[in-house]
Short mmCIF file of C-alpha atoms in Angstrom, two decimals:
data_model
loop_
_atom_site.label_atom_id
_atom_site.label_comp_id
_atom_site.label_asym_id
_atom_site.label_seq_id
_atom_site.Cartn_x
_atom_site.Cartn_y
_atom_site.Cartn_z
CA MET F 28 -36.34 -22.57 18.12
CA ALA F 29 -33.44 -24.49 19.62
CA THR F 30 -34.26 -27.16 22.20
CA ALA F 31 -32.22 -29.30 24.54
CA ALA F 32 -32.76 -32.22 22.20
CA SER F 33 -31.57 -30.28 19.16
CA THR F 34 -28.50 -29.14 21.07
CA SER F 35 -27.78 -32.76 21.94
CA ALA F 36 -28.18 -33.94 18.39
CA ALA F 37 -26.15 -31.21 16.74
CA ALA F 38 -23.25 -31.20 19.17
CA ALA F 39 -22.86 -34.98 19.36
CA VAL F 40 -22.74 -35.56 15.62
CA LEU F 41 -19.09 -34.61 15.88
CA ALA F 42 -18.47 -37.26 18.56
CA SER F 43 -20.07 -39.99 16.50
CA ARG F 44 -18.02 -39.06 13.44
CA LEU F 45 -14.81 -39.04 15.43
CA LEU F 46 -15.58 -42.40 16.96
CA ARG F 47 -16.33 -43.86 13.55
CA ARG F 48 -12.90 -42.63 12.44
CA SER F 49 -11.19 -44.59 15.19
CA PRO F 50 -9.84 -47.41 12.95
CA ARG F 51 -7.79 -44.87 11.00
CA LEU F 52 -6.58 -43.33 14.22
CA LEU F 53 -5.66 -46.75 15.52
CA ARG F 54 -3.62 -47.54 12.43
CA ARG F 55 -1.87 -44.19 12.75
CA LEU F 56 -1.10 -44.91 16.37
CA SER F 57 -0.03 -48.53 15.91
CA LEU F 58 3.43 -47.89 17.41
CA SER F 59 1.96 -46.75 20.72
CA ARG F 60 2.91 -48.61 23.88
CA ALA F 61 -0.71 -48.55 24.95
CA PRO F 62 -2.70 -51.67 23.99
CA PRO F 63 -4.76 -51.17 20.84
CA ALA F 64 -8.45 -50.64 21.32
CA ALA F 65 -11.35 -50.34 18.96
CA LEU F 66 -14.38 -48.22 19.55
CA SER F 67 -17.94 -48.73 18.59
CA SER F 68 -20.61 -46.28 19.53
CA SER F 69 -24.33 -45.91 19.33
CA SER F 70 -26.55 -43.04 20.28
CA ARG F 71 -30.21 -43.40 20.94
CA SER F 72 -30.62 -39.65 20.62
CA LEU F 73 -27.04 -38.36 20.17
CA ALA F 74 -25.51 -36.57 23.12
CA PRO F 75 -24.18 -33.04 23.48
CA LEU F 76 -20.50 -32.33 23.86
CA ALA F 77 -21.43 -28.93 25.26
CA ARG F 78 -18.79 -27.58 27.56
CA GLN F 79 -16.88 -30.87 27.43
CA PRO F 80 -13.79 -30.43 25.23
CA ILE F 81 -11.32 -33.27 25.46
CA GLY F 82 -11.37 -34.94 28.81
CA HIS F 83 -13.71 -32.47 30.51
CA ARG F 84 -12.74 -28.89 31.28
CA ALA F 85 -11.99 -29.67 34.89
CA ARG F 86 -9.17 -32.02 33.95
CA MET F 87 -5.70 -30.68 33.33
CA GLY F 88 -4.54 -30.27 29.76
CA HIS F 89 -7.57 -32.07 28.28
CA THR F 90 -6.01 -35.26 26.86
CA ALA F 91 -3.16 -35.01 29.34
CA ALA F 92 -5.15 -36.47 32.21
CA ALA F 93 -6.49 -39.30 30.12
CA ALA F 94 -3.01 -39.99 28.79
CA ALA F 95 -1.64 -40.17 32.30
CA ALA F 96 -4.33 -42.64 33.30
CA ALA F 97 -3.65 -44.84 30.29
CA GLY F 98 0.13 -44.77 30.62
CA PRO F 99 3.06 -42.45 29.91
CA ALA F 100 3.15 -40.61 26.61
CA LEU F 101 5.84 -41.67 24.19
CA GLY F 102 8.72 -39.25 23.74
CA LEU F 103 8.86 -35.88 25.46
CA THR F 104 5.52 -34.44 24.36
CA LYS F 105 3.51 -33.17 27.31
CA PRO F 106 0.35 -31.10 26.76
CA ASN F 107 0.01 -27.83 28.64
CA ALA F 108 -3.13 -27.06 30.57
CA VAL F 109 -5.35 -24.94 28.30
CA GLU F 110 -8.65 -23.44 29.40
CA PRO F 111 -11.07 -23.14 26.46
CA PRO F 112 -13.13 -19.93 26.18
CA GLN F 113 -15.94 -19.73 28.70
CA ILE F 114 -18.11 -16.86 27.53
CA THR F 115 -21.57 -15.76 28.56
CA PHE F 116 -23.64 -14.37 25.68
CA SER F 117 -26.62 -12.06 26.09
CA ALA F 118 -29.00 -10.58 23.52
CA LYS F 119 -30.08 -7.02 24.28
CA ASP F 120 -32.32 -4.42 22.69
CA ILE F 121 -30.82 -1.25 24.16
CA GLU F 122 -29.20 1.90 22.86
CA PHE F 123 -25.51 1.23 22.34
CA SER F 124 -24.74 4.44 24.25
CA GLU F 125 -26.22 2.84 27.38
CA TRP F 126 -23.85 -0.11 27.31
CA LYS F 127 -20.95 -0.24 29.75
CA GLY F 128 -17.91 -2.45 29.33
CA ASP F 129 -14.46 -2.79 27.81
CA ILE F 130 -15.06 -2.53 24.07
CA LEU F 131 -18.01 -1.63 21.87
CA ALA F 132 -17.52 -3.33 18.49
CA VAL F 133 -19.44 -1.66 15.66
CA ALA F 134 -19.76 -3.62 12.43
CA VAL F 135 -19.96 -1.28 9.43
CA THR F 136 -20.30 -1.62 5.68
CA GLU F 137 -18.71 0.64 3.10
CA LYS F 138 -22.13 2.21 2.52
CA ASP F 139 -22.39 3.11 6.20
CA PHE F 140 -19.44 5.46 5.79
CA SER F 141 -21.27 7.72 3.36
CA LYS F 142 -21.41 11.35 4.54
CA ASP F 143 -23.79 14.20 3.85
CA SER F 144 -22.96 17.71 2.61
CA ASP F 145 -21.89 18.69 6.13
CA SER F 146 -19.40 15.79 6.29
CA LYS F 147 -21.58 14.02 8.84
CA PHE F 148 -22.27 10.31 8.72
CA GLU F 149 -25.60 9.48 7.13
CA ASN F 150 -25.80 6.22 9.07
CA ALA F 151 -27.76 6.86 12.28
CA VAL F 152 -25.55 4.71 14.54
CA LEU F 153 -22.28 6.20 13.30
CA LYS F 154 -23.71 9.72 13.34
CA LYS F 155 -24.80 9.37 16.96
CA LEU F 156 -21.55 7.71 18.03
CA ASP F 157 -19.40 10.32 16.28
CA SER F 158 -21.38 13.10 17.91
CA GLN F 159 -21.03 11.42 21.30
CA LEU F 160 -17.26 11.25 20.78
CA GLY F 161 -16.93 14.82 19.56
CA GLY F 162 -15.97 13.89 16.00
CA LEU F 163 -13.22 11.51 17.10
CA LEU F 164 -14.68 8.67 15.07
CA SER F 165 -14.44 10.61 11.80
CA GLU F 166 -10.90 11.75 12.57
CA ALA F 167 -9.65 8.29 13.47
CA ALA F 168 -11.28 6.68 10.43
CA ALA F 169 -9.62 9.25 8.17
CA GLU F 170 -6.21 8.84 9.80
CA GLU F 171 -6.36 5.05 9.62
CA ASP F 172 -7.88 5.08 6.12
CA PHE F 173 -10.77 2.99 7.42
CA THR F 174 -13.61 2.75 4.90
CA GLY F 175 -15.55 -0.30 6.07
CA LYS F 176 -13.89 -2.76 3.70
CA ALA F 177 -13.92 -6.41 4.72
CA GLY F 178 -10.97 -7.25 6.95
CA GLN F 179 -10.42 -3.67 8.14
CA SER F 180 -10.57 -2.75 11.81
CA VAL F 181 -9.59 0.16 14.01
CA VAL F 182 -9.75 0.52 17.80
CA LEU F 183 -9.93 3.78 19.75
CA ARG F 184 -9.19 4.25 23.45
CA LEU F 185 -11.77 6.53 25.03
CA ALA F 186 -12.18 8.55 28.20
CA GLY F 187 -15.37 9.60 29.92
CA GLN F 188 -17.57 7.01 28.21
CA GLY F 189 -19.37 3.96 29.53
CA PHE F 190 -17.22 1.79 27.26
CA LYS F 191 -13.42 2.04 27.42
CA ARG F 192 -12.86 1.45 23.71
CA VAL F 193 -14.76 1.47 20.47
CA GLY F 194 -13.78 -0.79 17.62
CA LEU F 195 -14.87 -0.43 14.01
CA ILE F 196 -15.03 -3.68 12.05
CA GLY F 197 -15.38 -3.62 8.27
CA LEU F 198 -17.99 -5.84 6.63
CA GLY F 199 -17.42 -4.89 3.00
CA GLN F 200 -20.31 -4.04 0.69
CA ASN F 201 -23.16 -5.51 2.72
CA ALA F 202 -24.26 -6.56 6.19
CA PRO F 203 -23.87 -10.31 6.83
CA SER F 204 -26.55 -12.32 5.05
CA THR F 205 -25.16 -15.82 5.60
CA ALA F 206 -24.12 -17.83 8.63
CA ALA F 207 -20.55 -17.94 7.34
CA ALA F 208 -20.38 -14.14 7.07
CA SER F 209 -21.84 -13.79 10.55
CA ARG F 210 -19.28 -16.22 11.97
CA GLY F 211 -16.61 -14.16 10.27
CA LEU F 212 -17.88 -11.09 12.10
CA GLY F 213 -17.68 -12.99 15.38
CA GLU F 214 -14.10 -14.01 14.61
CA SER F 215 -13.20 -10.38 13.89
CA VAL F 216 -14.71 -9.30 17.19
CA ALA F 217 -12.69 -12.00 18.96
CA SER F 218 -9.51 -10.76 17.29
CA VAL F 219 -10.15 -7.16 18.31
CA ALA F 220 -11.08 -8.17 21.87
CA LYS F 221 -7.92 -10.26 22.21
CA SER F 222 -5.74 -7.41 20.97
CA VAL F 223 -6.86 -5.18 23.87
CA GLN F 224 -7.36 -8.00 26.41
CA ALA F 225 -11.01 -7.05 26.88
CA SER F 226 -13.06 -9.02 29.38
CA SER F 227 -16.40 -7.71 28.09
CA ALA F 228 -17.61 -6.68 24.65
CA ALA F 229 -20.77 -5.58 22.88
CA ILE F 230 -21.47 -6.12 19.20
CA VAL F 231 -23.59 -3.67 17.20
CA VAL F 232 -24.36 -3.82 13.48
CA ALA F 233 -24.52 -0.23 12.23
CA SER F 234 -27.21 -1.12 9.68
CA PRO F 235 -29.32 -3.88 11.26
CA SER F 236 -32.00 -3.20 8.66
CA GLY F 237 -29.60 -4.74 6.15
CA ILE F 238 -30.15 -8.09 7.86
CA GLN F 239 -33.45 -9.74 7.01
CA GLU F 240 -35.71 -10.09 10.03
CA GLU F 241 -36.04 -13.85 9.69
CA PHE F 242 -32.24 -14.18 9.55
CA LYS F 243 -31.41 -12.14 12.66
CA LEU F 244 -31.72 -15.09 15.03
CA THR F 245 -29.38 -17.18 12.91
CA ALA F 246 -27.00 -14.25 12.54
CA ALA F 247 -26.81 -13.72 16.30
CA ALA F 248 -26.06 -17.41 16.89
CA ALA F 249 -23.41 -17.48 14.16
CA ILE F 250 -21.75 -14.36 15.58
CA ALA F 251 -21.59 -16.07 18.98
CA SER F 252 -20.11 -19.22 17.45
CA GLY F 253 -17.50 -17.24 15.52
CA THR F 254 -16.51 -15.36 18.66
CA VAL F 255 -15.87 -18.55 20.63
CA LEU F 256 -13.95 -20.24 17.82
CA GLY F 257 -12.03 -17.06 17.08
CA LEU F 258 -10.89 -16.75 20.68
CA TYR F 259 -9.69 -20.31 21.05
CA GLU F 260 -6.04 -21.10 20.37
CA ASP F 261 -4.75 -24.65 20.69
CA SER F 262 -1.55 -23.90 22.58
CA ARG F 263 -1.33 -27.24 24.40
CA TYR F 264 1.99 -27.99 22.74
CA LYS F 265 3.48 -24.50 22.76
CA SER F 266 5.95 -23.15 25.29
CA GLU F 267 3.44 -20.63 26.62
CA SER F 268 -0.34 -20.73 26.82
CA LYS F 269 -2.26 -17.53 26.20
CA LYS F 270 -4.99 -16.70 28.67
CA THR F 271 -8.46 -15.87 27.38
CA HIS F 272 -9.73 -12.64 28.93
CA LEU F 273 -13.13 -12.26 27.24
CA LYS F 274 -15.93 -13.51 29.50
CA GLN F 275 -19.05 -11.53 28.55
CA VAL F 276 -20.42 -10.64 25.11
CA ASP F 277 -23.63 -8.70 24.50
CA ILE F 278 -25.21 -8.72 21.05
CA ILE F 279 -27.26 -5.55 20.59
CA GLY F 280 -30.03 -4.93 18.08
CA LEU F 281 -30.61 -8.44 16.70
CA GLY F 282 -33.47 -9.31 19.01
CA SER F 283 -33.83 -10.39 22.62
CA GLY F 284 -35.81 -12.78 24.77
CA PRO F 285 -35.76 -16.46 25.75
CA GLU F 286 -35.67 -17.76 22.17
CA VAL F 287 -32.60 -15.70 21.29
CA ASP F 288 -30.86 -16.56 24.57
CA GLN F 289 -31.47 -20.25 23.97
CA LYS F 290 -30.12 -19.98 20.44
CA LEU F 291 -26.99 -18.25 21.73
CA LYS F 292 -26.45 -20.98 24.31
CA TYR F 293 -26.91 -23.59 21.60
CA ALA F 294 -24.25 -21.91 19.46
CA ASN F 295 -21.89 -21.64 22.43
CA ASP F 296 -22.34 -25.32 23.29
CA LEU F 297 -21.91 -26.42 19.70
CA SER F 298 -18.68 -24.42 19.44
CA SER F 299 -17.35 -26.31 22.46
CA GLY F 300 -18.03 -29.52 20.55
CA VAL F 301 -16.09 -28.18 17.57
CA ILE F 302 -13.16 -27.35 19.86
CA PHE F 303 -13.37 -30.89 21.26
CA GLY F 304 -13.03 -32.32 17.76
CA ARG F 305 -10.17 -30.02 16.83
CA GLU F 306 -8.24 -31.02 19.93
CA LEU F 307 -8.67 -34.70 19.14
CA VAL F 308 -7.59 -34.31 15.53
CA ASN F 309 -4.63 -32.06 16.42
CA SER F 310 -3.27 -34.28 19.21
CA PRO F 311 0.00 -36.03 18.26
CA ALA F 312 0.16 -39.82 18.10
CA ASN F 313 2.21 -40.16 21.26
CA VAL F 314 -0.49 -38.33 23.25
CA LEU F 315 -3.71 -39.51 21.63
CA THR F 316 -2.88 -43.21 21.90
CA PRO F 317 -5.57 -45.83 21.23
CA ALA F 318 -6.06 -46.23 24.98
CA VAL F 319 -6.50 -42.48 25.45
CA LEU F 320 -8.98 -42.27 22.58
CA ALA F 321 -10.92 -45.13 24.13
CA GLU F 322 -10.83 -43.37 27.50
CA GLU F 323 -12.20 -40.17 25.98
CA ALA F 324 -15.05 -42.05 24.29
CA SER F 325 -15.84 -43.82 27.54
CA LYS F 326 -15.97 -40.54 29.46
CA ILE F 327 -18.36 -38.99 26.92
CA ALA F 328 -20.64 -42.02 27.14
CA SER F 329 -20.48 -41.95 30.94
CA THR F 330 -21.30 -38.24 31.11
CA TYR F 331 -24.28 -38.59 28.76
CA SER F 332 -25.29 -42.16 29.54
CA ASP F 333 -28.97 -41.41 28.95
CA VAL F 334 -28.46 -40.77 25.25
CA PHE F 335 -25.01 -42.04 24.28
CA THR F 336 -23.13 -45.33 24.65
CA ALA F 337 -19.62 -46.48 23.76
CA THR F 338 -18.20 -50.01 23.67
CA ILE F 339 -14.44 -50.48 24.04
CA LEU F 340 -13.05 -53.60 22.33
CA ASP F 341 -9.71 -55.08 23.39
CA VAL F 342 -7.35 -57.07 21.15
CA GLU F 343 -9.17 -60.36 21.64
CA LYS F 344 -12.57 -58.86 20.88
CA CYS F 345 -11.23 -57.27 17.72
CA LYS F 346 -10.17 -60.64 16.31
#
């Protein structure tokens, strides 16, 4: 069961690693106009980076605000303001037909597409959904040559249903049995949701029995993590920034209750820490100057002063 302490420890490991890498970053940024700085950090418990990608979400363009405070960036590079995904995840044990929203994403294996002698789906979820849609699911799958193979997806626009669209996402031979496979499912859901600019989505695994009971909690968390990371695009240095529309994701059939909700929040927070690290690593040298890196470390330590500290060393102290 995830706890606040475990969230803190897991998410802040990334911060500590990045801070330990600072000498390499400083060498890479040695031509910066900003005065060189060295960082040392210690964590009594390791702090979370949850919801705090570079420079806090409330600040414009992440590193941009810190860069402005430390001095002008070299050259013409100016980061755009990018809002990382802010998604609310919920775990529900309801019939998928009861769900209302923009897109119902159904994860299916190749085995799930087996049909009986009457050309009806043998899988209970697909059979019920196809019946609810008047056979539209079978027709669309045939037209699009969708068979449940990994990497395949098809989206149908619907009328008269609680959900506006249904998306089929191929899993390949088996339901996800590893965290990596579950994250991949989340990334596929993110891709489908982005393609139709959905603001809400539900995820259903057509054969939940294919996922071991003890793994369902981990699978749900990994799906959530994959969805967040799949949605995020680092467009700070592109001419146009794409807006993230997805705000609500419900995971159906993999359990529900406080433990699952806490695990989903943990995964969401941890993904924000991953985004934080990616933004640091992907920032060009004339934006992530030594002074800006020091400023970011200082802000993290200030935000989580109860569990994390950072010491900024100037030129004299480095000698």
